[in-house]
Short mmCIF file of C-alpha atoms in Angstrom, two decimals:
data_model
loop_
_atom_site.label_atom_id
_atom_site.label_comp_id
_atom_site.label_asym_id
_atom_site.label_seq_id
_atom_site.Cartn_x
_atom_site.Cartn_y
_atom_site.Cartn_z
CA MET A 1 -0.10 0.03 0.12
CA THR A 2 1.34 3.24 -0.98
CA LYS A 3 0.66 6.22 1.57
CA ALA A 4 0.74 10.09 1.13
CA ILE A 5 1.81 11.59 4.70
CA TRP A 6 1.27 15.28 5.79
CA ASN A 7 1.77 16.63 9.07
CA ASP A 8 2.43 13.12 10.42
CA GLU A 9 -0.98 11.95 9.03
CA VAL A 10 -2.01 9.88 6.24
CA ILE A 11 -4.14 11.88 3.87
CA ALA A 12 -4.24 8.97 1.09
CA ASP A 13 -3.43 5.37 0.56
CA SER A 14 -3.89 3.03 -2.48
CA ASP A 15 -2.57 0.01 -3.94
CA ASP A 16 -3.53 1.50 -7.40
CA THR A 17 -1.09 4.10 -8.04
CA VAL A 18 0.45 5.48 -11.46
CA VAL A 19 4.11 6.73 -11.52
CA LEU A 20 4.78 9.40 -14.23
CA GLU A 21 7.96 11.43 -14.34
CA GLY A 22 8.97 10.27 -11.08
CA ASN A 23 5.55 11.47 -9.46
CA VAL A 24 2.92 8.96 -7.86
CA TYR A 25 -0.52 9.65 -8.82
CA PHE A 26 -3.08 8.41 -6.47
CA PRO A 27 -6.74 7.68 -7.14
CA ARG A 28 -8.68 10.78 -6.30
CA ALA A 29 -11.02 8.75 -4.20
CA SER A 30 -8.31 7.89 -1.84
CA LEU A 31 -7.53 11.42 -0.99
CA ARG A 32 -9.27 12.66 2.37
CA GLU A 33 -11.49 15.45 1.71
CA ASP A 34 -11.19 16.85 5.08
CA VAL A 35 -7.99 18.57 4.46
CA LEU A 36 -8.38 20.07 0.88
CA VAL A 37 -9.07 23.64 0.08
CA GLU A 38 -9.54 24.37 -3.63
CA SER A 39 -6.83 26.54 -4.75
CA ASP A 40 -7.01 28.98 -7.87
CA THR A 41 -3.67 28.06 -9.09
CA HIS A 42 -3.06 26.53 -12.61
CA THR A 43 -0.25 25.64 -14.46
CA VAL A 44 0.13 24.08 -17.89
CA CYS A 45 2.42 21.03 -18.93
CA PRO A 46 2.76 21.11 -22.65
CA TRP A 47 1.82 17.36 -22.99
CA LYS A 48 -0.32 16.64 -19.83
CA GLY A 49 -2.53 19.64 -20.05
CA LYS A 50 -3.74 22.21 -17.44
CA ALA A 51 -3.28 21.28 -13.93
CA SER A 52 -5.15 22.41 -10.94
CA TYR A 53 -4.21 22.48 -7.26
CA TYR A 54 -5.41 21.92 -3.67
CA THR A 55 -4.19 23.26 -0.69
CA LEU A 56 -3.67 21.17 2.56
CA LYS A 57 -5.29 22.44 5.71
CA THR A 58 -5.87 21.12 9.24
CA ASP A 59 -5.31 21.96 12.79
CA GLY A 60 -3.56 25.17 12.18
CA HIS A 61 -1.43 23.74 9.27
CA THR A 62 -1.50 24.97 6.01
CA THR A 63 0.58 23.82 2.74
CA PRO A 64 -0.59 26.07 -0.24
CA ASP A 65 -1.08 24.02 -3.67
CA ALA A 66 0.56 20.95 -2.26
CA VAL A 67 -1.81 18.58 -4.38
CA TRP A 68 -2.19 18.78 -8.12
CA TYR A 69 -4.31 17.04 -10.47
CA TYR A 70 -5.23 17.03 -14.25
CA PRO A 71 -9.11 17.64 -14.62
CA SER A 72 -8.95 16.97 -18.32
CA PRO A 73 -5.39 15.81 -19.24
CA LYS A 74 -4.33 15.46 -22.77
CA PRO A 75 -4.55 11.99 -24.42
CA ASP A 76 -0.96 10.84 -23.95
CA ALA A 77 -1.48 11.57 -20.09
CA ALA A 78 -4.76 9.59 -19.81
CA ALA A 79 -3.37 7.52 -17.10
CA VAL A 80 -3.45 10.29 -14.62
CA ARG A 81 -7.29 11.11 -15.13
CA ASP A 82 -9.08 11.21 -11.68
CA ARG A 83 -5.85 11.14 -9.95
CA VAL A 84 -3.72 13.41 -7.81
CA ALA A 85 -0.04 13.96 -6.96
CA PHE A 86 1.81 15.57 -4.30
CA TRP A 87 4.83 17.57 -3.70
CA LYS A 88 6.16 20.27 -0.86
CA ASP A 89 5.89 18.86 2.43
CA VAL A 90 4.31 15.64 1.71
CA ARG A 91 5.91 12.25 1.72
CA VAL A 92 5.02 9.42 -0.38
CA GLU A 93 6.07 6.00 1.14
CA ALA A 94 5.68 2.62 -0.36
#
């Protein structure tokens, strides 16, 4: 089981992950809703498409834009549809 850990809490876990460009993408459904805040941040990857972000927030801890996802990935990146990845102070452990 692969886990995403933030603030010493497991915020996502799944045995159905996809690794793309060194990033582990978890099924969106595996991510805890109670730690998410929508972000207005967007970036663009030439081959994956437009990325959207979530900020993580709980118990006085906030990490802006620590979770990203591709709402409508381009065809070559279809494997990350309905999946999220993490960075900043989120640890991913297998």
